[in-house]
Amino acid sequence: MTTPFDSAHPGRISLPEAPTYPAAVPFPSPRRPDETIPPPPPYPGSATPSEAAHPAEKPEQQSDSEKRAPQEGLGRRGRVHLAKRQRGIDATAVAQLLLRLPSFLVGLGVVATLSHLLFPGMGWLGVLLWLASGAMAFHRPTERVLARYLLNLRHPTPGESNRLEPLWREVTARTGVEGRAYELWIEDSDHLNALAAAGHIVGVTRFSLERLSDGQLAAVLAHELGHHVRGHAWSLVLGQWYAVPGRIVWAAVRRLIRLVTVVGRGRMSFWAAALLLAVGAIVLAVAWEYWFLTLMLVAAPYLLAAVTRRAELRADHHAVAAGFGPMLAEVLHMMQAAEREGGHTTTASARSGCGKTVAIDPGTVARGGRRSLSGKLLSSHPDYYTRLHHLAPYLERR
């Protein structure tokens, strides 16, 4: 995301102020970890009945222990009740898996062919190992390796943990989710962004941590938690993982065609042309024989982008249901204004554990400005107007 730079603070990006909603209680701006932080006000609607009935009976000063942990129990409404089902799978996650089925079948064919060529009589073992490898998406050590080396994330510092963990406890408590099942990570980025990756990873950028208020940051975390509990994150990573063999073969075919084209400019033009025609004939024959699979492979990126856009709206609804609708709308307004001024947009999204960005290509950072029709159809996130339009009924109801 490219936004105007603040001349008084080189390297810092100044974002325009977002409109304040009547139902949103303002939160204090982020402070340095070593600074004494006064207790923040509770979230809207978080006061207990006794507090609402006797506001004058509240003590004016807090004890020393409360000052040391000012955000402990932020907005907590009594006892936390965990839901019986901690995560599930909604229609968008099912659609993601179904749209990845052609890529899965191509990958299965590639793995089966290579297994039978390399291990005659034992090819089935290679196929079984490949199918079982998808479970690594939920293997904690594997997730940490993916987060650190592929997503360029790091563990939060003690100061960052002191800021994130109380907000995460509040978000998970409101939704009845066991927060300890997930890991919080930080991305050293100057973009306003967040991600839900693999099976248990929730990450935010350093910029989001520094510039968003407590309520806004909690809304972003609730959005990412929605990707996890609704099955968007794990269905995406599984679909992308099983599509890897087909992608490798397609990349090899493209490289071969490019090599033949380069060689064809020299003395071996005749043999190069013959090889190119042979490869093209084989590709066309396979595409014609399996025309339905070919059609699905061509249409799948557009359909998958439409489904991921729907998944973003589902995650927004999850944040609204937890009571963070006004704060989420403020963040979207900030991002929309930054896009207008800087010509770029950054989005909160679900990411794959197999690569830096996914179509969620969870496209975590989408280019701003005017886009072509194909660019709009392949966008993995709805525009901000659409997201705010879907939030409006809930905000008016509040």
PDB file of N, CA, C and O in Angstrom, residues 49-87:
ATOM      1  N   PRO A  49     -24.937  -5.295  34.319  1.00  0.00           N
ATOM      2  CA  PRO A  49     -26.165  -4.622  34.766  1.00  0.00           C
ATOM      3  C   PRO A  49     -25.977  -3.819  36.041  1.00  0.00           C
ATOM      4  O   PRO A  49     -26.540  -2.748  36.201  1.00  0.00           O
ATOM      5  N   SER A  50     -25.184  -4.340  36.990  1.00  0.00           N
ATOM      6  CA  SER A  50     -24.969  -3.622  38.239  1.00  0.00           C
ATOM      7  C   SER A  50     -24.218  -2.326  38.009  1.00  0.00           C
ATOM      8  O   SER A  50     -24.488  -1.307  38.636  1.00  0.00           O
ATOM      9  N   GLU A  51     -23.257  -2.329  37.113  1.00  0.00           N
ATOM     10  CA  GLU A  51     -22.503  -1.122  36.810  1.00  0.00           C
ATOM     11  C   GLU A  51     -23.388  -0.086  36.142  1.00  0.00           C
ATOM     12  O   GLU A  51     -23.286   1.114  36.375  1.00  0.00           O
ATOM     13  N   ALA A  52     -24.285  -0.576  35.239  1.00  0.00           N
ATOM     14  CA  ALA A  52     -25.165   0.357  34.549  1.00  0.00           C
ATOM     15  C   ALA A  52     -26.171   0.980  35.513  1.00  0.00           C
ATOM     16  O   ALA A  52     -26.577   2.125  35.353  1.00  0.00           O
ATOM     17  N   ALA A  53     -26.612   0.210  36.512  1.00  0.00           N
ATOM     18  CA  ALA A  53     -27.616   0.720  37.439  1.00  0.00           C
ATOM     19  C   ALA A  53     -27.022   1.645  38.481  1.00  0.00           C
ATOM     20  O   ALA A  53     -27.698   2.531  38.992  1.00  0.00           O
ATOM     21  N   HIS A  54     -25.766   1.456  38.864  1.00  0.00           N
ATOM     22  CA  HIS A  54     -25.116   2.264  39.899  1.00  0.00           C
ATOM     23  C   HIS A  54     -23.796   2.808  39.376  1.00  0.00           C
ATOM     24  O   HIS A  54     -22.727   2.388  39.808  1.00  0.00           O
ATOM     25  N   PRO A  55     -23.833   3.750  38.449  1.00  0.00           N
ATOM     26  CA  PRO A  55     -22.565   4.259  37.921  1.00  0.00           C
ATOM     27  C   PRO A  55     -21.788   5.057  38.939  1.00  0.00           C
ATOM     28  O   PRO A  55     -20.576   5.150  38.877  1.00  0.00           O
ATOM     29  N   ALA A  56     -22.471   5.641  39.928  1.00  0.00           N
ATOM     30  CA  ALA A  56     -21.761   6.471  40.896  1.00  0.00           C
ATOM     31  C   ALA A  56     -20.990   5.644  41.897  1.00  0.00           C
ATOM     32  O   ALA A  56     -20.151   6.166  42.619  1.00  0.00           O
ATOM     33  N   GLU A  57     -21.278   4.354  42.006  1.00  0.00           N
ATOM     34  CA  GLU A  57     -20.609   3.529  42.996  1.00  0.00           C
ATOM     35  C   GLU A  57     -19.259   3.029  42.524  1.00  0.00           C
ATOM     36  O   GLU A  57     -18.560   2.365  43.241  1.00  0.00           O
ATOM     37  N   LYS A  58     -18.871   3.334  41.269  1.00  0.00           N
ATOM     38  CA  LYS A  58     -17.573   2.867  40.773  1.00  0.00           C
ATOM     39  C   LYS A  58     -16.459   3.617  41.470  1.00  0.00           C
ATOM     40  O   LYS A  58     -16.540   4.834  41.669  1.00  0.00           O
ATOM     41  N   PRO A  59     -15.394   2.977  41.849  1.00  0.00           N
ATOM     42  CA  PRO A  59     -14.269   3.686  42.468  1.00  0.00           C
ATOM     43  C   PRO A  59     -13.601   4.596  41.455  1.00  0.00           C
ATOM     44  O   PRO A  59     -13.487   4.277  40.286  1.00  0.00           O
ATOM     45  N   GLU A  60     -13.148   5.741  41.919  1.00  0.00           N
ATOM     46  CA  GLU A  60     -12.505   6.700  41.032  1.00  0.00           C
ATOM     47  C   GLU A  60     -11.091   6.293  40.684  1.00  0.00           C
ATOM     48  O   GLU A  60     -10.579   6.648  39.637  1.00  0.00           O
ATOM     49  N   GLN A  61     -10.427   5.571  41.541  1.00  0.00           N
ATOM     50  CA  GLN A  61      -9.048   5.172  41.306  1.00  0.00           C
ATOM     51  C   GLN A  61      -8.947   3.652  41.333  1.00  0.00           C
ATOM     52  O   GLN A  61      -9.695   2.990  42.030  1.00  0.00           O
ATOM     53  N   GLN A  62      -7.990   3.141  40.580  1.00  0.00           N
ATOM     54  CA  GLN A  62      -7.768   1.708  40.538  1.00  0.00           C
ATOM     55  C   GLN A  62      -6.621   1.342  41.462  1.00  0.00           C
ATOM     56  O   GLN A  62      -5.763   2.166  41.796  1.00  0.00           O
ATOM     57  N   SER A  63      -6.598   0.069  41.828  1.00  0.00           N
ATOM     58  CA  SER A  63      -5.511  -0.421  42.656  1.00  0.00           C
ATOM     59  C   SER A  63      -4.245  -0.555  41.831  1.00  0.00           C
ATOM     60  O   SER A  63      -4.260  -0.465  40.606  1.00  0.00           O
ATOM     61  N   ASP A  64      -3.114  -0.785  42.511  1.00  0.00           N
ATOM     62  CA  ASP A  64      -1.831  -0.924  41.821  1.00  0.00           C
ATOM     63  C   ASP A  64      -1.845  -2.114  40.884  1.00  0.00           C
ATOM     64  O   ASP A  64      -1.272  -2.062  39.793  1.00  0.00           O
ATOM     65  N   SER A  65      -2.470  -3.232  41.297  1.00  0.00           N
ATOM     66  CA  SER A  65      -2.495  -4.401  40.427  1.00  0.00           C
ATOM     67  C   SER A  65      -3.283  -4.129  39.163  1.00  0.00           C
ATOM     68  O   SER A  65      -2.938  -4.625  38.096  1.00  0.00           O
ATOM     69  N   GLU A  66      -4.362  -3.327  39.250  1.00  0.00           N
ATOM     70  CA  GLU A  66      -5.137  -3.020  38.055  1.00  0.00           C
ATOM     71  C   GLU A  66      -4.375  -2.090  37.137  1.00  0.00           C
ATOM     72  O   GLU A  66      -4.498  -2.160  35.917  1.00  0.00           O
ATOM     73  N   LYS A  67      -3.558  -1.198  37.715  1.00  0.00           N
ATOM     74  CA  LYS A  67      -2.765  -0.305  36.888  1.00  0.00           C
ATOM     75  C   LYS A  67      -1.687  -1.060  36.135  1.00  0.00           C
ATOM     76  O   LYS A  67      -1.317  -0.682  35.026  1.00  0.00           O
ATOM     77  N   ARG A  68      -1.163  -2.108  36.732  1.00  0.00           N
ATOM     78  CA  ARG A  68      -0.111  -2.863  36.052  1.00  0.00           C
ATOM     79  C   ARG A  68      -0.662  -3.628  34.866  1.00  0.00           C
ATOM     80  O   ARG A  68       0.058  -3.897  33.912  1.00  0.00           O
ATOM     81  N   ALA A  69      -1.919  -4.017  34.916  1.00  0.00           N
ATOM     82  CA  ALA A  69      -2.541  -4.741  33.799  1.00  0.00           C
ATOM     83  C   ALA A  69      -3.852  -4.057  33.446  1.00  0.00           C
ATOM     84  O   ALA A  69      -4.926  -4.546  33.759  1.00  0.00           O
ATOM     85  N   PRO A  70      -3.783  -2.845  32.820  1.00  0.00           N
ATOM     86  CA  PRO A  70      -4.985  -2.052  32.615  1.00  0.00           C
ATOM     87  C   PRO A  70      -5.986  -2.684  31.679  1.00  0.00           C
ATOM     88  O   PRO A  70      -7.161  -2.390  31.760  1.00  0.00           O
ATOM     89  N   GLN A  71      -5.554  -3.575  30.777  1.00  0.00           N
ATOM     90  CA  GLN A  71      -6.470  -4.129  29.805  1.00  0.00           C
ATOM     91  C   GLN A  71      -6.970  -5.519  30.195  1.00  0.00           C
ATOM     92  O   GLN A  71      -7.656  -6.166  29.421  1.00  0.00           O
ATOM     93  N   GLU A  72      -6.606  -5.978  31.370  1.00  0.00           N
ATOM     94  CA  GLU A  72      -7.052  -7.302  31.796  1.00  0.00           C
ATOM     95  C   GLU A  72      -8.556  -7.305  31.973  1.00  0.00           C
ATOM     96  O   GLU A  72      -9.130  -6.466  32.670  1.00  0.00           O
ATOM     97  N   GLY A  73      -9.241  -8.231  31.296  1.00  0.00           N
ATOM     98  CA  GLY A  73     -10.689  -8.280  31.388  1.00  0.00           C
ATOM     99  C   GLY A  73     -11.362  -7.159  30.641  1.00  0.00           C
ATOM    100  O   GLY A  73     -12.426  -6.705  31.033  1.00  0.00           O
ATOM    101  N   LEU A  74     -10.736  -6.662  29.600  1.00  0.00           N
ATOM    102  CA  LEU A  74     -11.279  -5.552  28.825  1.00  0.00           C
ATOM    103  C   LEU A  74     -12.643  -5.921  28.264  1.00  0.00           C
ATOM    104  O   LEU A  74     -12.770  -6.833  27.462  1.00  0.00           O
ATOM    105  N   GLY A  75     -13.654  -5.227  28.671  1.00  0.00           N
ATOM    106  CA  GLY A  75     -14.990  -5.483  28.162  1.00  0.00           C
ATOM    107  C   GLY A  75     -15.557  -6.841  28.538  1.00  0.00           C
ATOM    108  O   GLY A  75     -16.528  -7.271  27.954  1.00  0.00           O
ATOM    109  N   ARG A  76     -14.945  -7.536  29.479  1.00  0.00           N
ATOM    110  CA  ARG A  76     -15.382  -8.887  29.817  1.00  0.00           C
ATOM    111  C   ARG A  76     -16.757  -8.857  30.465  1.00  0.00           C
ATOM    112  O   ARG A  76     -17.010  -8.077  31.370  1.00  0.00           O
ATOM    113  N   ARG A  77     -17.637  -9.695  29.983  1.00  0.00           N
ATOM    114  CA  ARG A  77     -18.999  -9.710  30.498  1.00  0.00           C
ATOM    115  C   ARG A  77     -19.239 -11.013  31.250  1.00  0.00           C
ATOM    116  O   ARG A  77     -19.755 -11.985  30.701  1.00  0.00           O
ATOM    117  N   GLY A  78     -18.784 -11.046  32.477  1.00  0.00           N
ATOM    118  CA  GLY A  78     -19.024 -12.225  33.294  1.00  0.00           C
ATOM    119  C   GLY A  78     -18.189 -13.407  32.862  1.00  0.00           C
ATOM    120  O   GLY A  78     -17.086 -13.286  32.360  1.00  0.00           O
ATOM    121  N   ARG A  79     -18.752 -14.566  33.038  1.00  0.00           N
ATOM    122  CA  ARG A  79     -18.037 -15.808  32.790  1.00  0.00           C
ATOM    123  C   ARG A  79     -17.952 -16.105  31.298  1.00  0.00           C
ATOM    124  O   ARG A  79     -18.880 -15.833  30.547  1.00  0.00           O
ATOM    125  N   VAL A  80     -16.839 -16.679  30.894  1.00  0.00           N
ATOM    126  CA  VAL A  80     -16.641 -17.029  29.491  1.00  0.00           C
ATOM    127  C   VAL A  80     -17.198 -18.424  29.247  1.00  0.00           C
ATOM    128  O   VAL A  80     -16.836 -19.380  29.934  1.00  0.00           O
ATOM    129  N   HIS A  81     -18.076 -18.545  28.261  1.00  0.00           N
ATOM    130  CA  HIS A  81     -18.661 -19.830  27.906  1.00  0.00           C
ATOM    131  C   HIS A  81     -18.136 -20.233  26.535  1.00  0.00           C
ATOM    132  O   HIS A  81     -18.370 -19.538  25.542  1.00  0.00           O
ATOM    133  N   LEU A  82     -17.411 -21.334  26.485  1.00  0.00           N
ATOM    134  CA  LEU A  82     -16.848 -21.805  25.230  1.00  0.00           C
ATOM    135  C   LEU A  82     -17.895 -22.600  24.463  1.00  0.00           C
ATOM    136  O   LEU A  82     -18.655 -23.372  25.033  1.00  0.00           O
ATOM    137  N   ALA A  83     -17.906 -22.375  23.164  1.00  0.00           N
ATOM    138  CA  ALA A  83     -18.842 -23.106  22.313  1.00  0.00           C
ATOM    139  C   ALA A  83     -18.414 -24.563  22.192  1.00  0.00           C
ATOM    140  O   ALA A  83     -17.227 -24.888  22.275  1.00  0.00           O
ATOM    141  N   LYS A  84     -19.401 -25.457  22.007  1.00  0.00           N
ATOM    142  CA  LYS A  84     -19.078 -26.875  21.864  1.00  0.00           C
ATOM    143  C   LYS A  84     -18.261 -27.127  20.598  1.00  0.00           C
ATOM    144  O   LYS A  84     -17.321 -27.906  20.599  1.00  0.00           O
ATOM    145  N   ARG A  85     -18.654 -26.458  19.516  1.00  0.00           N
ATOM    146  CA  ARG A  85     -17.914 -26.598  18.252  1.00  0.00           C
ATOM    147  C   ARG A  85     -17.022 -25.377  18.083  1.00  0.00           C
ATOM    148  O   ARG A  85     -17.498 -24.260  17.913  1.00  0.00           O
ATOM    149  N   GLN A  86     -15.733 -25.595  18.163  1.00  0.00           N
ATOM    150  CA  GLN A  86     -14.783 -24.499  18.096  1.00  0.00           C
ATOM    151  C   GLN A  86     -14.565 -23.993  16.672  1.00  0.00           C
ATOM    152  O   GLN A  86     -14.219 -22.844  16.477  1.00  0.00           O
ATOM    153  N   ARG A  87     -14.720 -24.837  15.697  1.00  0.00           N
ATOM    154  CA  ARG A  87     -14.604 -24.417  14.309  1.00  0.00           C
ATOM    155  C   ARG A  87     -15.470 -25.316  13.448  1.00  0.00           C
ATOM    156  O   ARG A  87     -15.800 -26.428  13.820  1.00  0.00           O
TER     157      ARG A  87
END
